[in-house]
């Protein structure tokens, strides 16, 4: 049993160690905070180190709980005390503490169990590591900044444009200085003007104002003239900007502070200005300014080297130690194809240490089947005038020390040193890029597979595309009348073609708990790892089990073909050699989604085709049924003509002709859809066409109490047209005019213009 120390019996450090005076002094005066705490966190002892660290006197501390110096309510603060007190081992860990003045401290805490007068206490030793953590953060900042500087240095090795390199330099400057905007101005030696070469986040008005600045004009020009950085902590209070147009330009662009660092080459000759800008008044941190100085020197060097000979640029980059920080494997070989340079990235990529690689033949990094062809390419490159060549990763492979092959891309350059030709390659592992390309190719091939209109043939092609790049065995199931029918099966291995054909003959998948139905009904992907024991659970018939035993799949993937809220089928994939990874699942789901769109479009096409057929049948019936009464009307109109009632019969005949044209219009709809719409041109006087249309439509115009005016010159030429179609045009145009004209005149006319009517 533990007992609580009373207020009067709380031990003080001098009393605890009176038997060992030296120990008493060490504990009392230690720079570390040394405390004793009861199991509920009550502080019972508090040394001078604790007073200095936390700001509480001993008297204040003895009236407190340890929770008082904890930044946030944390149950763990007391839990670890109880664990130690009940026999737990001494522990050390880093915690956060709050001093009396509110400062948050990083503290290294060591706890142990102490028993005094049968009372179990917890003794702690606490060391303030806040300054160390600050130093570590500063070190991390400098390491991150150095990494950016190294990345800039690595630009020496790339075949990059100056514009692209300046963009990376500017991005690094903005990040290092925690700025919001930035710009690089390059000095034109001929004119002496500073011109903006790259910018980020700045307004068009700012760019227009500062795009061409004389070397001695403005703050940027002043910085370059004096070859010294200029810092403006608040543009609104800057004496240099007061009363100038530049002040308004900065404020309009949201710039309240900036720094301008000159870019000088190794001889001190000015190259340009690197400036970063802030939306609030501030001064960049000194450490950031130090890094900007390093960046400016490196940026000037990069710009100078980019403008020099490419071979010299690479040579100086190697000499400057850029190889050590390059993300690409940098490998140099001599004329005998012996490795002369080997950087850490090459070690990580190929698995050979520098000691193992230097002096070894280049061939050990290339698969044996490719070595002869690769050697011939290098020999040819050494003899040609080009200084740089890119190697296509589609046909270039590397070989790791463990025997694994992988695709690579490389940029190879050559240069002469002391009469010897050296070749340097920047090699990149493009496994991920290659896989992305393969996925894009698969999707492109899939798009071509979806082109045919025949559903079964298309789905068979889709299954073939999938097994060519993603799986060893694929099956497409389509839902029909509540069943999942197997409509296509394909295998990557020609030896399994017979097995695939047998699978197609197996009856539809039964519903109960089969993963195909699980994927269909849940509309979510089902993944399985398989072995011989699980084949029986997966098979739904003896034939299916036999097919699985022949194929020996290791993993299976069932992906629903979902469009909207409807599942139209399931795409099944099997692999004999590997387990499907998340990236495989995402690709399979993309394929299944495209299958779903195709199936949905096929369904809609069928529905549309059925609707068009029904419409065409209806139009045919209507046209047929209307022709009979029209023929009767025409017959009686002829009888009227025989009785000398010519006026009435002409009106009836024109009406019958118009009704016949309307029936023709209905049938034209079906002809258009079927691609049988015909325009039969004949040579006919234009005046005749217009007059015929006016005569045909005159009764309708007169019936609406409208006036009809004909404007048809006798000089109109003969035109090439289909009279029936032209009449349809006039019927629609004049019909609209009649419909929307309440009072007035409708004019029907024509005129010749530029060889047309």
XYZ file of C-alpha atoms in Angstrom, residues 105-731:
627
model
C 9.183 24.302 -23.752
C 10.431 21.117 -25.396
C 11.561 18.947 -22.461
C 13.431 15.636 -22.321
C 11.805 13.808 -19.414
C 13.302 10.852 -17.486
C 11.101 9.195 -14.843
C 11.854 6.575 -12.195
C 10.221 5.068 -9.119
C 11.250 6.190 -5.614
C 10.075 4.855 -2.242
C 10.487 7.186 0.756
C 9.182 6.121 4.161
C 7.034 3.456 2.497
C 5.572 6.099 0.202
C 5.795 5.471 -3.545
C 6.793 8.577 -5.475
C 7.932 9.317 -8.994
C 11.193 11.181 -9.498
C 11.672 13.122 -12.736
C 14.668 14.690 -14.371
C 13.683 17.271 -16.970
C 16.050 18.955 -19.406
C 15.055 21.944 -21.539
C 15.836 21.013 -25.139
C 13.899 23.911 -26.676
C 16.987 25.664 -27.979
C 18.240 22.382 -29.373
C 14.949 21.866 -31.186
C 15.136 25.398 -32.557
C 18.648 24.650 -33.770
C 17.396 21.399 -35.281
C 14.598 23.254 -37.084
C 17.088 25.773 -38.360
C 19.328 22.934 -39.435
C 16.411 21.269 -41.221
C 15.670 24.568 -42.940
C 19.280 24.834 -44.048
C 19.324 21.203 -45.170
C 16.103 21.735 -47.157
C 17.530 24.909 -48.616
C 20.796 23.135 -49.456
C 18.796 20.397 -51.154
C 17.122 23.048 -53.292
C 20.504 24.564 -54.051
C 21.821 21.159 -55.025
C 18.788 20.675 -57.271
C 19.582 23.966 -58.955
C 23.153 22.815 -59.352
C 21.960 19.592 -60.954
C 20.425 21.668 -63.745
C 23.925 21.849 -65.189
C 23.545 18.264 -66.319
C 20.196 18.607 -68.055
C 19.536 19.738 -71.583
C 17.236 22.503 -70.339
C 16.356 25.899 -71.757
C 17.396 29.045 -69.911
C 13.712 29.938 -69.431
C 13.030 26.627 -67.686
C 16.105 26.923 -65.470
C 15.200 30.466 -64.428
C 11.764 29.192 -63.416
C 13.304 26.619 -61.052
C 15.681 29.231 -59.600
C 12.767 31.578 -58.924
C 10.677 28.821 -57.315
C 13.596 27.972 -55.015
C 14.100 31.654 -54.058
C 10.413 32.106 -53.206
C 10.374 28.944 -51.095
C 13.663 29.685 -49.279
C 12.619 33.230 -48.369
C 8.970 32.307 -47.575
C 7.833 34.904 -50.100
C 4.550 35.164 -52.001
C 5.834 36.646 -55.274
C 9.102 36.858 -57.131
C 10.855 37.870 -60.323
C 14.167 37.468 -62.108
C 15.418 40.367 -64.220
C 18.288 39.736 -66.627
C 20.714 42.442 -67.685
C 21.025 43.090 -71.408
C 24.742 43.939 -71.859
C 24.022 45.780 -75.113
C 21.354 48.188 -73.845
C 22.166 48.129 -70.139
C 18.489 47.451 -69.351
C 17.057 44.980 -66.875
C 14.302 42.877 -68.463
C 11.969 40.485 -66.624
C 12.849 36.936 -67.633
C 10.633 35.002 -65.160
C 8.017 36.103 -62.644
C 5.531 34.464 -60.288
C 2.356 35.897 -58.754
C 2.923 39.508 -59.804
C 0.268 41.608 -61.526
C 0.373 42.710 -65.141
C 0.777 46.350 -64.099
C 3.824 45.507 -61.967
C 5.379 43.535 -64.803
C 4.694 46.319 -67.313
C 6.305 48.897 -65.018
C 9.434 46.873 -64.238
C 9.842 44.973 -67.508
C 12.507 47.318 -68.852
C 14.543 49.202 -66.270
C 17.852 50.976 -66.802
C 20.737 49.537 -64.799
C 20.863 52.611 -62.519
C 17.102 53.191 -62.323
C 14.959 52.315 -59.308
C 15.773 50.050 -56.406
C 16.469 47.005 -58.571
C 18.880 48.981 -60.717
C 20.522 50.432 -57.607
C 21.096 46.950 -56.178
C 22.727 45.854 -59.401
C 24.834 49.011 -59.746
C 26.210 48.721 -56.210
C 26.387 44.898 -56.383
C 24.668 44.691 -52.989
C 21.285 43.511 -51.778
C 18.556 46.068 -51.120
C 15.798 45.275 -48.601
C 12.605 47.323 -48.282
C 10.740 46.223 -45.149
C 7.660 48.381 -45.867
C 7.187 50.090 -49.218
C 4.746 52.577 -47.654
C 7.494 53.878 -45.315
C 10.469 53.621 -47.662
C 12.283 56.885 -48.287
C 13.616 55.417 -51.547
C 10.074 54.921 -52.878
C 8.346 57.989 -51.429
C 6.787 60.137 -54.135
C 7.653 57.710 -56.985
C 5.450 55.835 -59.429
C 7.036 52.627 -58.168
C 5.285 53.010 -54.780
C 1.822 53.015 -56.361
C 2.803 50.101 -58.624
C 3.934 48.018 -55.625
C 0.832 48.808 -53.571
C -1.492 48.057 -56.508
C 0.222 44.696 -56.957
C -0.193 43.828 -53.259
C 3.554 44.136 -52.547
C 4.364 45.613 -49.113
C 7.955 44.421 -48.751
C 10.686 42.976 -50.953
C 14.363 42.231 -51.296
C 16.519 42.483 -54.409
C 19.680 40.378 -54.638
C 22.118 41.000 -57.505
C 23.214 38.082 -59.667
C 26.950 38.311 -60.306
C 29.113 35.861 -62.217
C 32.401 34.563 -60.844
C 34.275 37.626 -62.060
C 31.795 39.991 -60.392
C 30.132 41.010 -63.640
C 26.413 41.723 -63.114
C 23.988 39.298 -64.773
C 20.642 40.304 -63.298
C 18.475 40.697 -60.193
C 16.689 38.039 -58.124
C 13.848 39.613 -56.121
C 11.247 38.157 -53.795
C 8.169 40.022 -52.528
C 5.808 39.858 -49.569
C 2.165 40.947 -49.129
C 2.839 42.321 -45.629
C 5.594 44.491 -44.108
C 8.473 42.270 -43.000
C 12.179 41.576 -43.224
C 13.411 38.176 -44.451
C 15.137 36.062 -41.803
C 18.918 36.262 -41.744
C 19.228 32.543 -42.416
C 16.987 32.952 -45.479
C 19.156 35.823 -46.689
C 22.264 33.671 -46.286
C 20.634 30.979 -48.382
C 19.539 33.568 -50.953
C 23.179 34.653 -51.232
C 24.174 31.056 -51.943
C 21.266 30.683 -54.371
C 22.172 33.927 -56.154
C 25.762 32.772 -56.613
C 24.606 29.394 -57.882
C 21.918 30.975 -60.090
C 24.460 33.298 -61.673
C 26.752 30.333 -62.256
C 23.918 28.315 -63.818
C 22.908 31.158 -66.130
C 26.523 31.706 -67.162
C 27.066 28.018 -67.819
C 23.802 27.599 -69.734
C 25.037 30.239 -72.116
C 28.370 28.494 -72.581
C 29.269 25.314 -74.411
C 27.169 22.287 -73.305
C 30.158 19.968 -72.969
C 32.029 22.495 -70.804
C 28.931 22.938 -68.652
C 28.781 19.209 -67.924
C 32.492 19.010 -67.227
C 32.337 21.828 -64.686
C 29.210 20.321 -63.118
C 31.053 17.049 -62.463
C 34.042 18.955 -61.089
C 31.760 20.952 -58.770
C 30.472 17.779 -57.130
C 26.939 17.930 -58.527
C 26.963 14.169 -59.018
C 26.701 13.580 -55.290
C 23.283 15.223 -55.002
C 21.712 14.371 -58.349
C 18.470 12.420 -58.202
C 19.490 10.697 -61.452
C 22.214 8.087 -61.716
C 25.219 9.863 -63.247
C 27.638 7.449 -64.898
C 30.765 8.378 -66.840
C 32.633 5.916 -69.047
C 35.843 6.116 -71.029
C 36.516 5.013 -74.602
C 36.842 1.387 -73.433
C 33.357 1.582 -71.859
C 34.825 1.265 -68.390
C 32.976 3.055 -65.598
C 34.933 6.099 -64.396
C 32.281 8.009 -62.425
C 29.536 6.600 -60.196
C 27.314 8.739 -57.977
C 25.146 7.746 -54.971
C 21.977 7.738 -57.073
C 23.628 5.131 -59.330
C 24.377 3.030 -56.233
C 20.733 3.184 -55.158
C 19.413 2.500 -58.663
C 21.660 -0.398 -59.716
C 22.655 -1.848 -56.328
C 26.445 -1.651 -56.834
C 28.631 0.348 -54.462
C 31.045 2.881 -55.874
C 33.952 0.561 -55.108
C 32.264 -2.263 -57.038
C 31.331 -0.073 -60.011
C 34.481 1.986 -60.666
C 36.680 0.190 -63.159
C 33.960 -2.334 -64.042
C 32.587 -2.722 -67.590
C 29.423 -0.845 -68.474
C 27.915 -4.088 -69.764
C 27.157 -5.307 -66.247
C 24.389 -2.669 -66.054
C 22.659 -3.902 -69.226
C 20.721 -7.148 -69.824
C 22.838 -9.631 -71.784
C 20.464 -9.690 -74.749
C 20.869 -5.916 -75.173
C 24.614 -5.546 -74.662
C 25.781 -5.909 -78.248
C 23.215 -3.455 -79.611
C 23.909 -1.017 -76.797
C 27.648 -1.132 -77.464
C 27.070 -0.443 -81.171
C 24.950 2.608 -80.308
C 27.650 4.010 -78.014
C 30.330 3.498 -80.647
C 28.162 5.238 -83.240
C 27.453 8.126 -80.851
C 31.170 8.550 -80.131
C 31.821 8.910 -83.868
C 28.998 11.336 -84.710
C 29.263 15.136 -84.310
C 26.300 15.456 -81.930
C 27.321 16.197 -78.340
C 24.116 14.953 -76.695
C 21.768 12.068 -77.370
C 18.611 10.857 -75.652
C 18.017 7.120 -75.201
C 14.444 5.917 -75.658
C 13.227 4.126 -72.534
C 10.823 2.066 -74.640
C 13.790 0.082 -75.942
C 16.401 0.668 -73.201
C 16.632 -1.483 -70.087
C 18.869 -1.538 -67.044
C 19.997 -4.516 -64.955
C 20.241 -4.310 -61.160
C 22.758 -6.242 -59.104
C 19.983 -8.641 -58.010
C 19.210 -9.516 -61.642
C 16.053 -7.406 -61.932
C 15.495 -5.653 -65.260
C 13.852 -2.229 -65.364
C 13.195 0.452 -68.025
C 15.481 3.477 -68.064
C 15.770 6.737 -69.939
C 19.118 8.420 -70.347
C 20.597 11.632 -71.660
C 24.154 10.936 -72.850
C 26.775 13.588 -73.529
C 30.416 13.387 -74.572
C 33.336 15.686 -73.998
C 37.101 15.592 -74.288
C 39.486 15.913 -71.343
C 43.248 15.775 -71.861
C 42.825 14.198 -75.269
C 40.476 11.476 -74.006
C 36.786 11.272 -74.848
C 34.516 10.660 -71.887
C 30.790 9.994 -72.075
C 28.442 10.817 -69.228
C 24.879 9.554 -68.914
C 22.161 10.913 -66.651
C 20.088 7.752 -66.133
C 16.570 7.740 -64.729
C 14.478 4.779 -63.592
C 11.235 5.220 -65.547
C 9.414 2.155 -64.248
C 6.489 4.273 -63.076
C 6.494 6.394 -66.234
C 6.617 3.241 -68.359
C 3.719 1.779 -66.468
C 1.733 4.985 -66.896
C 2.422 4.877 -70.627
C 1.354 1.241 -70.752
C -1.864 2.134 -68.971
C -2.531 4.943 -71.423
C -1.816 2.609 -74.340
C -4.186 0.048 -72.849
C -6.942 2.663 -72.544
C -6.257 3.839 -76.102
C -6.481 0.263 -77.394
C -9.637 -0.129 -75.356
C -11.106 2.899 -77.116
C -10.440 1.274 -80.474
C -11.954 -1.981 -79.228
C -15.186 -0.174 -78.372
C -15.576 1.101 -81.939
C -17.435 -1.890 -83.519
C -21.205 -1.969 -83.241
C -21.435 -5.737 -82.645
C -21.751 -6.176 -78.866
C -20.317 -9.692 -78.543
C -17.381 -8.967 -80.868
C -16.596 -5.735 -79.013
C -16.606 -7.351 -75.572
C -14.417 -10.168 -76.889
C -11.929 -7.560 -78.138
C -12.065 -5.784 -74.760
C -11.238 -9.022 -72.952
C -8.310 -9.526 -75.335
C -6.936 -6.014 -74.711
C -7.135 -6.487 -70.933
C -5.211 -9.760 -70.896
C -2.561 -8.313 -73.195
C -1.453 -5.788 -70.557
C -3.099 -6.337 -67.166
C -4.049 -9.940 -66.451
C -3.494 -13.506 -67.614
C -7.178 -14.345 -67.863
C -10.241 -12.091 -68.253
C -13.986 -12.674 -68.405
C -16.801 -10.240 -69.200
C -20.206 -10.901 -67.618
C -23.308 -8.997 -68.766
C -26.599 -8.848 -66.864
C -29.606 -10.053 -68.883
C -33.055 -10.807 -67.480
C -31.702 -11.173 -63.929
C -28.796 -13.450 -64.883
C -25.103 -12.771 -65.342
C -24.195 -14.225 -68.701
C -20.580 -14.887 -69.626
C -20.192 -13.134 -73.005
C -16.398 -13.034 -73.500
C -13.368 -14.916 -72.186
C -9.727 -14.343 -73.128
C -6.340 -15.648 -71.988
C -2.867 -14.100 -72.172
C -1.313 -17.541 -72.638
C -2.106 -19.194 -76.007
C -1.792 -22.549 -74.256
C -4.912 -21.665 -72.255
C -7.030 -20.775 -75.293
C -8.769 -24.151 -75.132
C -9.446 -23.628 -71.451
C -10.991 -20.226 -72.231
C -13.264 -21.797 -74.840
C -14.425 -24.407 -72.329
C -15.182 -21.677 -69.776
C -17.485 -19.997 -72.319
C -19.545 -23.174 -72.474
C -20.082 -23.289 -68.690
C -23.646 -22.275 -67.668
C -24.283 -18.789 -66.200
C -22.860 -18.026 -62.774
C -25.292 -19.043 -59.992
C -26.348 -16.246 -57.667
C -25.613 -17.468 -54.083
C -22.506 -15.825 -52.572
C -20.320 -16.104 -55.642
C -17.805 -13.188 -55.837
C -19.119 -12.243 -59.287
C -22.577 -11.705 -57.824
C -21.087 -10.025 -54.742
C -19.366 -7.456 -56.975
C -22.528 -7.026 -59.089
C -24.965 -6.550 -56.218
C -22.664 -4.425 -54.002
C -21.353 -2.403 -56.984
C -17.881 -2.589 -55.433
C -14.690 -4.401 -56.417
C -13.976 -7.831 -54.927
C -10.333 -8.975 -54.728
C -9.245 -12.509 -53.797
C -5.970 -14.362 -53.331
C -6.336 -17.932 -54.547
C -4.719 -21.313 -54.049
C -5.699 -24.879 -54.879
C -7.749 -25.209 -51.692
C -9.871 -22.179 -52.604
C -10.563 -23.261 -56.183
C -13.348 -25.567 -54.993
C -15.085 -22.721 -53.121
C -14.805 -20.452 -56.157
C -15.952 -23.018 -58.750
C -19.688 -23.360 -59.370
C -19.510 -26.534 -61.452
C -17.121 -29.463 -62.060
C -16.177 -27.987 -65.457
C -15.421 -24.652 -63.831
C -13.246 -26.352 -61.195
C -11.347 -28.202 -63.914
C -10.737 -24.920 -65.763
C -9.394 -23.278 -62.588
C -7.060 -26.199 -61.924
C -5.668 -25.911 -65.447
C -5.277 -22.115 -65.288
C -3.848 -22.116 -61.707
C -4.662 -18.441 -60.949
C -2.974 -16.857 -57.939
C -5.307 -13.884 -57.550
C -8.665 -12.723 -58.880
C -10.382 -9.377 -59.279
C -14.097 -8.858 -59.924
C -14.957 -5.287 -60.923
C -18.569 -4.119 -61.425
C -19.428 -2.216 -64.603
C -21.385 0.623 -63.014
C -22.883 3.642 -64.761
C -24.958 5.991 -62.630
C -26.684 3.759 -60.094
C -27.001 0.771 -62.422
C -24.619 -2.165 -62.708
C -24.581 -3.540 -66.255
C -22.112 -6.375 -65.741
C -18.844 -7.501 -64.144
C -15.263 -7.598 -65.429
C -13.344 -10.577 -64.023
C -9.528 -10.675 -64.041
C -7.131 -13.402 -62.940
C -3.344 -13.467 -62.640
C -1.213 -16.588 -62.453
C 1.962 -14.919 -61.160
C 1.123 -12.015 -58.869
C -1.405 -10.382 -56.566
C -3.261 -7.384 -57.981
C -2.026 -4.124 -56.466
C -4.063 -0.944 -55.734
C -2.864 0.608 -58.978
C -4.099 -2.472 -60.883
C -7.463 -2.124 -59.147
C -7.776 1.539 -60.162
C -6.967 0.700 -63.769
C -9.394 -2.240 -63.799
C -12.138 0.021 -62.390
C -11.441 2.568 -65.154
C -11.775 -0.212 -67.748
C -14.966 -1.495 -66.129
C -16.437 2.010 -66.109
C -15.767 2.324 -69.848
C -17.332 -1.096 -70.399
C -20.361 0.116 -68.442
C -20.656 3.190 -70.670
C -20.424 1.001 -73.760
C -23.063 -1.419 -72.450
C -25.347 1.473 -71.501
C -24.887 3.090 -74.916
C -25.599 -0.243 -76.592
C -28.786 -0.561 -74.551
C -29.868 2.986 -75.412
C -29.056 2.335 -79.069
C -31.317 -0.714 -79.034
C -34.099 1.288 -77.404
C -33.638 4.099 -79.934
C -33.609 1.653 -82.837
C -36.836 0.076 -81.606
C -38.438 3.508 -81.216
C -37.380 4.545 -84.723
C -38.749 1.309 -86.129
C -42.063 1.880 -84.356
C -42.201 5.480 -85.621
C -41.401 4.444 -89.200
C -44.083 1.768 -89.097
C -46.586 4.308 -87.782
C -45.650 6.882 -90.432
C -45.945 4.244 -93.151
C -49.416 3.283 -91.947
C -50.519 6.934 -91.696
C -49.174 7.730 -95.165
C -50.844 4.666 -96.631
C -54.177 5.388 -94.955
C -54.150 9.054 -96.068
C -53.398 8.370 -99.706
C -56.718 6.543 -100.266
C -59.038 9.441 -99.239
C -56.812 11.900 -101.101
C -57.185 9.845 -104.250
C -60.964 9.965 -103.760
C -60.887 13.761 -103.343
C -58.754 14.111 -106.481
C -61.246 11.943 -108.429
C -64.197 14.098 -107.426
C -62.226 17.246 -108.237
C -61.819 15.870 -111.756
C -65.612 15.343 -111.906
C -66.063 19.009 -110.956
C -63.694 20.004 -113.756
C -65.882 18.018 -116.228
C -68.871 20.056 -114.997
C -67.011 23.285 -115.894
C -66.400 24.155 -112.223
C -62.736 24.843 -112.979
C -62.136 27.283 -110.099
C -63.274 24.873 -107.398
C -61.485 21.903 -108.944
C -58.177 23.838 -109.185
C -58.359 24.735 -105.497
C -59.092 21.125 -104.582
C -56.273 19.854 -106.829
C -53.782 22.238 -105.223
C -54.940 21.204 -101.774
C -54.581 17.526 -102.686
C -51.067 18.204 -103.993
C -50.171 19.994 -100.776
C -51.522 17.113 -98.673
C -49.519 14.724 -100.835
C -46.393 16.792 -100.163
C -47.128 16.711 -96.415
C -47.316 12.913 -96.600
C -44.016 13.006 -98.476
C -42.560 15.170 -95.691
C -43.554 12.539 -93.142
C -41.875 9.842 -95.171
C -38.790 12.069 -95.612
C -38.171 11.695 -91.880
C -37.681 7.973 -92.267
C -35.631 8.494 -95.452
C -33.310 10.906 -93.616
C -32.709 8.432 -90.773
C -32.122 5.633 -93.275
C -29.779 7.754 -95.429
C -32.120 7.504 -98.449
C -33.103 11.165 -98.685
C -32.720 12.259 -102.326
C -32.556 15.686 -103.990
C -33.381 15.396 -107.710
C -32.135 18.512 -109.509
C -33.599 19.696 -112.807
C -33.173 22.887 -114.794
C -36.252 25.036 -114.287
C -36.978 28.789 -114.611
C -36.731 30.465 -111.222
C -39.859 32.504 -111.954
C -41.832 29.300 -112.456
C -40.768 27.977 -109.036
C -41.760 31.205 -107.265
C -45.054 31.499 -109.149
C -45.952 27.879 -108.371
C -45.271 28.451 -104.662
C -47.349 31.654 -104.654
C -50.268 29.944 -106.422
C -50.142 27.026 -103.994
C -50.109 29.233 -100.897
C -52.476 31.985 -102.090
C -55.643 30.318 -100.663
C -54.110 30.151 -97.188
C -53.049 33.805 -97.357
C -56.464 34.932 -98.542
C -58.167 32.839 -95.845
C -56.333 34.928 -93.211
C -57.421 38.181 -94.889
C -53.827 39.009 -95.763
C -52.590 40.604 -98.970
C -50.199 38.748 -101.284
C -47.571 40.610 -103.294
C -45.496 38.854 -105.950
C -42.108 40.333 -106.736
C -40.758 38.142 -109.550
C -38.805 39.864 -112.382
C -39.125 38.318 -115.830
C -35.322 38.399 -116.158
C -34.692 35.653 -113.555
C -32.422 32.933 -114.958
C -32.928 29.175 -115.124
C -31.746 27.416 -111.947
C -30.721 23.872 -111.015
C -33.067 22.749 -108.241
C -35.492 20.086 -107.024
C -38.947 21.676 -107.458
C -40.507 19.446 -104.822
C -37.886 20.355 -102.199
C -38.081 24.050 -103.100
C -41.844 23.861 -102.636
C -41.245 22.367 -99.167
C -39.015 25.342 -98.363
C -41.670 27.837 -99.504
C -44.358 25.955 -97.579
